[in-house]
């Protein structure tokens, strides 16, 4: 049996801006997906546009090989082409040029509800997805209880999935994709809308899938999760493979390449900062203890983070926050403006500012990035701007500030200590 599971040669995907593109129905995709595993995919357009027609290449000249049992991370900025690549590999869309060789069944979770029929129940959709993967009914029967238990939807198993929340959709979608034994499991950043325990459960399951000799492709902005799970990582930049190698070296190269605004970010194009039109990020600012925008801040003084955003229509259950990321990709913490409860609140139309203060004597010296985000908990992400702002924390006093002791860690908190001497006891 060949060790190669996925091979791409010169893949490219081109879109015509402003032109309506016809998407195939599910039956069309299924008919083509059941053909030979190696097929030259036809070109969507046969010639370059002329005149006033504009085009954009979401992917261009992408080539790589992935072997059986490998866990491969895919990273890159928003709009780099990651999701387009996964859609091609999952046979949801065709490339404009090039070809892909795929050996075996592909289970994918690219967006909420992919592959589900809204009028069918959760039970019926499990069997539908299994049939799409080419599984026999007895195979699905064998995995059925595991899928339902993982998804935690027992009470809603016989309810039409059109009544499911986004969180229920995601849990069931991942459970089906991971448990129906595909040779290749493809997972996009959609897991980011789940809660912490669900995300960890998914990471554990993907690790188990890999240990069983199957292949996993994992797209995520959470570089710590990529490092935890993936042996190799592919960095996609502007539709091309910038680097494909060990996860540590690829992540470091990616972080070194990121150009961020120091101290303050202001949105210039709405499409860069939002996937929904309800809420749009306008500004992220870091201010020192004197109230000035700064990219270098003192370790022994408080720092303020401001997120300014526009709400275009009345929307419920919204929270705005940020993720503080260390230079090596480690997530230091995540905070939102509805903490400690964490659930969202009602936002009226208008311009809003959410402000958070990082206390003095918390962060160690070094470089940090702020990723701004807005979501409806367990439902969907409203905006997500990775590494919007960069700051440098300079040791200016506080814990260990008088001695350059090279203290390790991303935090340097001021903790309470007690020092006492024990009285010696007589040996006799």
Coordinates of N, CA and C in Angstrom, one line a residue, residues 26 30 105 115-117 120-148 153 157-158 161 164 172 175-177 180:
X26 N -25.4 19.0 -4.1 CA -24.8 17.9 -3.5 C -24.7 16.7 -4.4
X30 N -21.4 14.5 -5.3 CA -21.3 13.1 -5.0 C -21.0 12.3 -6.2
X105 N -11.1 7.7 1.7 CA -12.3 8.5 2.0 C -11.8 9.8 2.8
X115 N -22.5 19.3 4.7 CA -22.9 17.9 4.5 C -24.2 17.5 5.2
X116 N -24.8 18.4 6.0 CA -26.1 18.1 6.6 C -27.3 18.5 5.8
X117 N -28.4 17.7 5.9 CA -29.6 18.1 5.2 C -30.5 18.7 6.3
X120 N -33.6 16.8 7.7 CA -33.4 15.5 8.4 C -33.0 15.6 9.8
X121 N -33.3 14.6 10.6 CA -32.9 14.6 12.0 C -31.4 14.4 12.2
X122 N -30.9 14.5 13.4 CA -29.5 14.2 13.7 C -29.2 12.8 13.4
X123 N -30.1 11.9 13.8 CA -30.0 10.4 13.5 C -29.9 10.2 12.0
X124 N -30.8 10.8 11.2 CA -30.8 10.6 9.8 C -29.5 11.1 9.1
X125 N -29.0 12.3 9.6 CA -27.9 12.9 9.0 C -26.6 12.1 9.3
X126 N -26.6 11.4 10.4 CA -25.4 10.5 10.7 C -25.3 9.4 9.6
X127 N -26.5 8.8 9.3 CA -26.5 7.8 8.3 C -26.2 8.4 6.9
X128 N -26.7 9.6 6.6 CA -26.5 10.2 5.3 C -25.0 10.5 5.2
X129 N -24.4 11.0 6.2 CA -22.9 11.3 6.0 C -22.1 10.1 5.9
X130 N -22.5 9.0 6.6 CA -21.8 7.7 6.4 C -22.0 7.2 5.0
X131 N -23.2 7.3 4.5 CA -23.4 6.9 3.1 C -22.5 7.7 2.1
X132 N -22.4 9.0 2.4 CA -21.6 9.9 1.5 C -20.1 9.4 1.5
X133 N -19.7 8.9 2.7 CA -18.3 8.4 2.8 C -18.1 7.0 2.3
X134 N -19.2 6.4 1.8 CA -19.2 5.1 1.2 C -19.2 4.0 2.2
X135 N -19.8 4.2 3.4 CA -19.9 3.2 4.5 C -21.2 2.5 4.4
X136 N -21.1 1.2 4.7 CA -22.3 0.4 4.8 C -23.0 0.7 6.1
X137 N -24.3 0.3 6.1 CA -25.2 0.6 7.3 C -24.6 -0.1 8.5
X138 N -24.1 -1.3 8.4 CA -23.7 -2.0 9.6 C -22.4 -1.3 10.2
X139 N -21.6 -0.7 9.3 CA -20.4 0.1 9.8 C -20.9 1.3 10.6
X140 N -21.9 2.0 10.1 CA -22.4 3.1 10.8 C -23.1 2.7 12.1
X141 N -23.8 1.6 12.1 CA -24.4 1.1 13.3 C -23.4 0.9 14.4
X142 N -22.2 0.4 14.0 CA -21.2 0.0 14.9 C -20.6 1.3 15.6
X143 N -20.6 2.4 14.9 CA -20.0 3.7 15.4 C -21.1 4.6 16.0
X144 N -22.4 4.3 15.8 CA -23.5 5.2 16.1 C -23.5 5.7 17.5
X145 N -23.4 4.8 18.5 CA -23.4 5.2 19.9 C -22.3 6.1 20.3
X146 N -21.1 5.8 19.7 CA -19.9 6.7 20.0 C -20.1 8.1 19.5
X147 N -20.7 8.2 18.3 CA -20.9 9.5 17.7 C -21.9 10.3 18.5
X148 N -23.0 9.7 18.9 CA -24.0 10.4 19.7 C -23.4 10.9 21.1
X153 N -25.7 15.1 22.1 CA -27.0 15.6 21.5 C -28.1 14.5 21.7
X157 N -31.6 14.0 19.2 CA -31.2 13.1 18.2 C -32.2 13.0 17.1
X158 N -33.5 13.0 17.5 CA -34.6 12.9 16.5 C -35.3 14.2 16.1
X161 N -32.2 18.9 12.1 CA -31.0 19.7 12.5 C -31.1 21.2 12.2
X164 N -31.1 23.0 15.3 CA -29.9 23.0 16.1 C -29.3 24.3 16.3
X172 N -22.0 17.7 16.4 CA -22.4 16.6 15.6 C -21.5 16.4 14.4
X175 N -18.2 15.0 15.3 CA -18.3 13.6 15.7 C -18.5 12.7 14.6
X176 N -19.3 13.1 13.6 CA -19.5 12.3 12.4 C -18.2 12.2 11.6
X177 N -17.6 13.3 11.4 CA -16.4 13.3 10.5 C -15.2 12.5 11.1
X180 N -16.4 8.2 11.7 CA -16.8 7.3 10.6 C -15.6 6.8 9.8

